[in-house]
Short mmCIF file of C-alpha atoms in Angstrom, two decimals:
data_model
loop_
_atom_site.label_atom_id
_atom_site.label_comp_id
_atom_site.label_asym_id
_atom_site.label_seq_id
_atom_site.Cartn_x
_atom_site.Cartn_y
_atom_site.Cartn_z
CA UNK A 1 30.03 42.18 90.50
CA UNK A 2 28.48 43.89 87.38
CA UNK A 3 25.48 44.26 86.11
CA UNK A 4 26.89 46.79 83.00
CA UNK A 5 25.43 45.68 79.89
CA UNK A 6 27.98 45.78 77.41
CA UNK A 7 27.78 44.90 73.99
CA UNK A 8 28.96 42.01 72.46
CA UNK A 9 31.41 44.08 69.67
CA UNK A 10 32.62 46.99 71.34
CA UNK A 11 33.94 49.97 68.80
CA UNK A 12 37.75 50.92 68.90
CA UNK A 13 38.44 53.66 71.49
CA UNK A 14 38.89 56.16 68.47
CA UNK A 15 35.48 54.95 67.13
CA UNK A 16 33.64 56.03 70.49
CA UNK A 17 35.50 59.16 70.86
CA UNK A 18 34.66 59.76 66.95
CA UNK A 19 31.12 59.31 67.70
CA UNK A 20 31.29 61.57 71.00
CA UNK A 21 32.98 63.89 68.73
CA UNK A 22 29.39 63.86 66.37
CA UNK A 23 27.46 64.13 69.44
CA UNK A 24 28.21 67.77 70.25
CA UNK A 25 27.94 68.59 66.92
CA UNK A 26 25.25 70.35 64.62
CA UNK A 27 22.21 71.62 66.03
CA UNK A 28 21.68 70.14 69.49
CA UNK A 29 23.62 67.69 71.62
CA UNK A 30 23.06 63.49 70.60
CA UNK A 31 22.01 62.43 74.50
CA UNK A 32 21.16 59.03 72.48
CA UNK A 33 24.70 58.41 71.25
CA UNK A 34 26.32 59.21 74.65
CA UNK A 35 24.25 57.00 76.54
CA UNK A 36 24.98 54.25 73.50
CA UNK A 37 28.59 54.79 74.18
CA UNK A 38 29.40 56.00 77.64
CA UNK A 39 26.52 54.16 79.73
CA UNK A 40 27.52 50.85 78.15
CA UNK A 41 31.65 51.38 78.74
CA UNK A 42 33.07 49.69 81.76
CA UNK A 43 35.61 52.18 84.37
CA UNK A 44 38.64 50.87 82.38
CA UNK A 45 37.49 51.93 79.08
CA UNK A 46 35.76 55.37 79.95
CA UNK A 47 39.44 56.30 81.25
CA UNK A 48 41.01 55.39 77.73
CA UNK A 49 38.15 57.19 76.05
CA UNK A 50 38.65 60.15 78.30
CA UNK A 51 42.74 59.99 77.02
CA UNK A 52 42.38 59.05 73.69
CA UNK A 53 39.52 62.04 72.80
CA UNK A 54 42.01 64.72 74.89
CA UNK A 55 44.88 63.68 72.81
CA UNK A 56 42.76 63.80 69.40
CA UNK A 57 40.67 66.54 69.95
CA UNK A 58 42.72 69.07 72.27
CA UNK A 59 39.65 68.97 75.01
CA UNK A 60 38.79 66.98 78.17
CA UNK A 61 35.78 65.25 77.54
CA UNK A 62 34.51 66.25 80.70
CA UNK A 63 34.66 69.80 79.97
CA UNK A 64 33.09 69.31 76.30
CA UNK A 65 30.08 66.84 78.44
CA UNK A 66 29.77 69.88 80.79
CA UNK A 67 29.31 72.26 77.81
CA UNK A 68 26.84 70.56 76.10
CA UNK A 69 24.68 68.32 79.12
CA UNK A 70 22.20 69.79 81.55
CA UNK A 71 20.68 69.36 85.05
CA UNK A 72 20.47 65.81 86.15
CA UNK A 73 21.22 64.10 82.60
CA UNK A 74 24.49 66.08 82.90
CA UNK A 75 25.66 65.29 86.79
CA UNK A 76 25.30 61.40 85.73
CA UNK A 77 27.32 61.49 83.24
CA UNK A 78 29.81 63.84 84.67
CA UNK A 79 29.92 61.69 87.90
CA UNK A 80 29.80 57.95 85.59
CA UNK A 81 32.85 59.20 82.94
CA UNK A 82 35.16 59.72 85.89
CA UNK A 83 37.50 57.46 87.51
CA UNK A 84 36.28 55.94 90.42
CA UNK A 85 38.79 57.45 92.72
CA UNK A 86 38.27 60.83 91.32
CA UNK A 87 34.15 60.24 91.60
CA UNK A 88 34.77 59.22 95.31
CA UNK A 89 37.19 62.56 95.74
CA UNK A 90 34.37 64.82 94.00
CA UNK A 91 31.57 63.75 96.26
CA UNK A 92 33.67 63.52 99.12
CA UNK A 93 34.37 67.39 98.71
CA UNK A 94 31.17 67.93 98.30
CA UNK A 95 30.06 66.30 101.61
CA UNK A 96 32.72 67.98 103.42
CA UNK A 97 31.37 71.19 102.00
CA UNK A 98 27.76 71.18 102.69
CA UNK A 99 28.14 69.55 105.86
CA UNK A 100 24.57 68.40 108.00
CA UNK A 101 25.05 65.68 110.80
CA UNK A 102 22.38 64.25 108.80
CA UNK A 103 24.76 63.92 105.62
CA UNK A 104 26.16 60.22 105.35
CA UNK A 105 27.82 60.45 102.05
CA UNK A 106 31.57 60.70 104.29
CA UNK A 107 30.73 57.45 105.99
CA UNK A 108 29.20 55.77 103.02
CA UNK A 109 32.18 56.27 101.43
CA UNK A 110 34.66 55.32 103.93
CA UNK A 111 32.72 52.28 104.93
CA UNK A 112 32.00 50.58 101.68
CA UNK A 113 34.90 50.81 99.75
CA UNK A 114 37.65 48.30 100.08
CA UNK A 115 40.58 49.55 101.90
CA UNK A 116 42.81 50.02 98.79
CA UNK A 117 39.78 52.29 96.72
CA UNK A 118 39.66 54.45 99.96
CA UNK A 119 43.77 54.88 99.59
CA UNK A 120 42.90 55.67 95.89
CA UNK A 121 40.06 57.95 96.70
CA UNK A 122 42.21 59.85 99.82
CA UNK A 123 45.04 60.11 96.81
CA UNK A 124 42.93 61.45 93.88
CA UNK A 125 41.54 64.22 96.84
CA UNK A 126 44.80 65.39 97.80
CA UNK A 127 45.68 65.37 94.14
CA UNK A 128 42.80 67.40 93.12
CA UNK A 129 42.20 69.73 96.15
CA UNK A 130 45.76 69.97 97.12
CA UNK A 131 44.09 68.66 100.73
CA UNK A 132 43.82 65.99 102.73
CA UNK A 133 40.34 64.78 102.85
CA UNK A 134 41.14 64.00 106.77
CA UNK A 135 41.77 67.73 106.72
CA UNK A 136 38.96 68.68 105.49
CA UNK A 137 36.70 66.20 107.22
CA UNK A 138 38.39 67.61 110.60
CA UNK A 139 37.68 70.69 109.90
CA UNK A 140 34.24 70.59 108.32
CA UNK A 141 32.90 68.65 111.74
CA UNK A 142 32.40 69.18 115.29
CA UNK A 143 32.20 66.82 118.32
CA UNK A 144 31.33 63.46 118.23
CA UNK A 145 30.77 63.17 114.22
CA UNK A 146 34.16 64.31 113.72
CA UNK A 147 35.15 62.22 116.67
CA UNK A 148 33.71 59.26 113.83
CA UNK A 149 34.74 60.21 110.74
CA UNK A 150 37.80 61.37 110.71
CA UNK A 151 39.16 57.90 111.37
CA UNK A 152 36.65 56.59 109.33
CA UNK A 153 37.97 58.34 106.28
CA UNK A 154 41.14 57.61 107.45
CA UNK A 155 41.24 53.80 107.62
CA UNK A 156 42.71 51.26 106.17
CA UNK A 157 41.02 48.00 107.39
CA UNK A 158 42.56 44.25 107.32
CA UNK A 159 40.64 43.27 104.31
CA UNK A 160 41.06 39.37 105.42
CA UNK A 161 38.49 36.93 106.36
CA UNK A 162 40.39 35.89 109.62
CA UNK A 163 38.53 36.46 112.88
CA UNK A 164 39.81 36.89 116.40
CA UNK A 165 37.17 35.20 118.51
CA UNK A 166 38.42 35.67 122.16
CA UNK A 167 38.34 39.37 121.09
CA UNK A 168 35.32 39.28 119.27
CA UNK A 169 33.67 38.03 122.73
CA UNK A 170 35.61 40.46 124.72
CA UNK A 171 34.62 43.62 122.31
CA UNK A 172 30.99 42.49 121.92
CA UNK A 173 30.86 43.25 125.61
CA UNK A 174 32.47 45.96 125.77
CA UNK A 175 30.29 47.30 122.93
CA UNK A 176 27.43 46.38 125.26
CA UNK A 177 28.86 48.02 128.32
CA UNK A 178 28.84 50.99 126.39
CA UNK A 179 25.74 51.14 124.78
CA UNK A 180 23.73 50.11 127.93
CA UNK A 181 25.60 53.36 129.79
CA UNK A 182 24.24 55.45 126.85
CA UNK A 183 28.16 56.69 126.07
CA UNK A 184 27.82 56.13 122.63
CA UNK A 185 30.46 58.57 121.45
CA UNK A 186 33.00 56.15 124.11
CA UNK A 187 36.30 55.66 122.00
CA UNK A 188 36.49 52.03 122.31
CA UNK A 189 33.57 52.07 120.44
CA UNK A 190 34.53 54.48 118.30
CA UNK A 191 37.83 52.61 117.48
CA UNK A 192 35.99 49.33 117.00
CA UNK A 193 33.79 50.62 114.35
CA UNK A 194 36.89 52.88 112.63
CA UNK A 195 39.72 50.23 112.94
CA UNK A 196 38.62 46.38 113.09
CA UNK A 197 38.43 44.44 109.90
CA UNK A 198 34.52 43.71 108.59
CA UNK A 199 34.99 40.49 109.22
CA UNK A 200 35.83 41.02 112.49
CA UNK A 201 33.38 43.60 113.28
CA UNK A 202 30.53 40.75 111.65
CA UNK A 203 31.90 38.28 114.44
CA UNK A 204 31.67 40.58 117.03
CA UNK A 205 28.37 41.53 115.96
CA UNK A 206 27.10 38.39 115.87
CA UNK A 207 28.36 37.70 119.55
CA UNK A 208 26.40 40.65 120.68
CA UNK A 209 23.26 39.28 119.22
CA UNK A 210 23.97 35.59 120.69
CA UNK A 211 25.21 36.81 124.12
CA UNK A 212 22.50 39.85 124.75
CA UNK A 213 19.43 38.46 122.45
CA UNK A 214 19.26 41.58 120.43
CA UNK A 215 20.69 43.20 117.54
CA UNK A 216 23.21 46.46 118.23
CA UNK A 217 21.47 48.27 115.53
CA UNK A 218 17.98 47.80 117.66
CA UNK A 219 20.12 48.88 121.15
CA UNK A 220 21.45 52.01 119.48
CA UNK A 221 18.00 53.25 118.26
CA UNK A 222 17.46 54.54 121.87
CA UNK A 223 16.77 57.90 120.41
CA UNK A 224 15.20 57.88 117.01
CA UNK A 225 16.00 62.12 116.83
CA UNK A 226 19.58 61.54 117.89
CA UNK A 227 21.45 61.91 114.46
CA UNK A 228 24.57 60.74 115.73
CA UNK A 229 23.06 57.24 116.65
CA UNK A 230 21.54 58.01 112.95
CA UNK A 231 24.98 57.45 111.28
CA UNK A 232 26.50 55.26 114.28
CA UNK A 233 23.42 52.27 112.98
CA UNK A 234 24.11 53.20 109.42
CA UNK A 235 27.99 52.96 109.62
CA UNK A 236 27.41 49.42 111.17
CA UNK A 237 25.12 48.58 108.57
CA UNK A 238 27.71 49.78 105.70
CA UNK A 239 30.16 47.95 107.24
CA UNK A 240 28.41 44.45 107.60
CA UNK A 241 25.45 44.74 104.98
CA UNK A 242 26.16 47.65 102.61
CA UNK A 243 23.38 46.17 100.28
CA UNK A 244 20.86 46.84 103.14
CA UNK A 245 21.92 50.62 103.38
CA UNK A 246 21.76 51.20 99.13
CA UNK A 247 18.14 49.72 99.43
CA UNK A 248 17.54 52.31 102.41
CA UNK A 249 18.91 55.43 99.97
CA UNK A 250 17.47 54.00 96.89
CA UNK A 251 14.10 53.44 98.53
CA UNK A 252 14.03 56.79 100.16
CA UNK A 253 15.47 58.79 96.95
CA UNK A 254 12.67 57.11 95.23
CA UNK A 255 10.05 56.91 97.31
CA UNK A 256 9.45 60.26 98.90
CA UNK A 257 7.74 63.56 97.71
CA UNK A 258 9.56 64.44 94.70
CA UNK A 259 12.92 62.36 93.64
CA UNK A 260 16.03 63.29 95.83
CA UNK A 261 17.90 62.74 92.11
CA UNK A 262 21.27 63.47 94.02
CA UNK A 263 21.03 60.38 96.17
CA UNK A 264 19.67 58.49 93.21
CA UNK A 265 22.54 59.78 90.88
CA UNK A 266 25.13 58.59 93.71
CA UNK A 267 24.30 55.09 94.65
CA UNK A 268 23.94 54.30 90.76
CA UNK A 269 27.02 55.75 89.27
CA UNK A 270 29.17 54.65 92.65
CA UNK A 271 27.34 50.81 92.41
CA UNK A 272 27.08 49.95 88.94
CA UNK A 273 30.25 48.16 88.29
CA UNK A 274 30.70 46.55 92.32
CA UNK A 275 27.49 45.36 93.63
CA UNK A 276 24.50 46.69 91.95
CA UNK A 277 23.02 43.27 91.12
CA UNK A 278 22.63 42.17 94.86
CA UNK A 279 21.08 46.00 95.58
CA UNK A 280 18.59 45.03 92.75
CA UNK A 281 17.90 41.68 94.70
CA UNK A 282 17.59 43.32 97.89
CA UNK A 283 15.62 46.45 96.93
CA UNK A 284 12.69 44.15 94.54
CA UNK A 285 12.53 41.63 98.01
CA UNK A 286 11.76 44.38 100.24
CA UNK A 287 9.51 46.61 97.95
CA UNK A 288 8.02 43.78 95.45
CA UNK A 289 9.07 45.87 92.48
CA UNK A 290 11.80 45.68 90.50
CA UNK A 291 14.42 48.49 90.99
CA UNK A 292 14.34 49.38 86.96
CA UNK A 293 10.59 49.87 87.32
CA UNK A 294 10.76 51.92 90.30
CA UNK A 295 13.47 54.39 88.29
CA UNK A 296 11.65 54.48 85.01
CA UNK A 297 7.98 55.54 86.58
CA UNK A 298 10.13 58.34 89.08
CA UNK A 299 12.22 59.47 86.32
CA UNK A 300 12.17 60.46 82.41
CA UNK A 301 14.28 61.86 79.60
CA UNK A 302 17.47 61.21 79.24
CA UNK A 303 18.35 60.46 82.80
CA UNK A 304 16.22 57.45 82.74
CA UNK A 305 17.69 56.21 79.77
CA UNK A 306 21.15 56.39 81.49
CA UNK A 307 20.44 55.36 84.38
CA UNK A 308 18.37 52.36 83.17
CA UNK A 309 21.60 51.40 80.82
CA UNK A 310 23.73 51.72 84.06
CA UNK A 311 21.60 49.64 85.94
CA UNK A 312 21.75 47.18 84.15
CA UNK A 313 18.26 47.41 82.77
CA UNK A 314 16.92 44.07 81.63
CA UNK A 315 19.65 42.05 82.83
CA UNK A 316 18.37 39.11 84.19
#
């Protein structure tokens, strides 16, 4: 679901890249007229924009937006012009490279895309890293996170609503057997979480809760320092209520002692076009502010502005 604004007459392609064209010229870059164009195209669009202005002008756009942008203004719009697959690739590699068991941009990834954008993503990484991203995961990690996420990032889930419930029953248990002995990094539990369908993994959830009166999320916070239990409660929240966890990173990039702009960046150029109304829903119930207002008093410039348009800012 989008929240893009988009306007009602949209330009030809060769208008916007005419106007992109005007904004890096003269004295000074137009931020204005690249927000007016780029933060109000939708994926499809941005990637004929991107063709059309290589083929007229003899540049990548990207390369002329990374000549002419700056600091957080200029990640946004680096990280919003790209394809989707390609974003996911980028930050992916990024992950991989500054790795902290604290870091949950691998499993964000891997848990809230559908099955066919994590194919896409896994194929744009290999195409522009001449890697796997498995590869790199693997080899990036030790123990029980790679234990995790390498099959995470290596999944391709059943992206059907039908449920199994004798083995919903059956893995619920097992789940709690597990959990209850403390062997969290068990690989029946680890190959529930990696390989079972949401849907699935929502029935067998909600067996748990029926049949042992407590949520798994609340049994696996045993050890609030453990950062593996960290990303084992936030993979099961991805998986079953990603708009839950994008409040969480929102919340926290917004909230805290100066703006963590990098998480902020992420979850807005990665949510605008799939689910961002339902994060704004979520994040205004649980903070009483809307998510727009939050941004524009935490933020300025240009990155407000863009981020604002992304948003979906005054969409009702």
């Amino acid at each position: 679901m989008s929240t893009l604004i988009v306007p009602a007459t949209i330009p030809s392609v060769s208008e916007d890249c005419e106007q992109l064209r005007k904004a890096f010229e003269g004295w000074g870059t137009n931020e204005k007229l690249i927000i007016s164009i780029l933060g109000h195209r939708n994926a499809a669009q941005r990637k004929l924009i991107r063709q059309t202005y290589a083929e007229t002008y003899g540049e990548d756009l990207l390369k002329a937006l990374d000549k002419e942008l700056t600091h957080d203004f200029e990640r946004a719009v680096l990280l919003w012009a790209l394809e989707p697959a390609e974003r996911d690739a980028l930050l992916a590699n990024e992950a991989t490279k500054r790795w902290t068991s604290s870091n949950q941009v691998l499993m964000e990834i891997a848990c809230t895309r559908s099955s066919h954008d994590l194919l896409l993503a896994r194929q744009a990484y290999h195409a522009r890293y001449k890697k796997s991203l498995e590869e790199d995961v693997a080899y990036h990690t030790t123990g029980d996170f790679r234990k995790l996420l390498v099959p995470l990032v290596s999944a391709y889930r059943y992206e059907g609503d039908e449920v199994n419930m004798t083995l919903a029953k059956s893995e619920a248990k097992l789940l709690h057997e597990k959990i209850s002995n403390k062997a969290y990094n068990d690989e029946d539990l680890v190959r529930i979480l990696t390989t079972r369908s949401k849907a699935q993994i929502n029935a067998t959830l909600n067996h748990y809760k029926n049949e042992f009166k407590n949520d798994i999320e609340k049994d696996l916070e045993a050890d609030p320092k453990d950062e593996f239990l960290s990303i084992l409660r936030a993979t099961i929240k991805c998986l079953t209520r990603s708009e839950e966890y994008f409040e969480k990173v929102l919340r926290l990039a917004i909230n805290k002692q100066g703006t963590d702009e990098g998480a902020l960046t992420r979850v807005v150029t990665t949510r605008a076009e799939i689910d961002m109304k339902i994060i704004k829903d979520e994040y205004h119930k649980r903070n009483s502010v809307p998510l727009d207002h939050a941004i524009a008093k935490d933020t300025h410039g240009d990155y407000e502005e863009l981020l604002l348009a992304l948003i979906g800012h005054g969409d009702t």
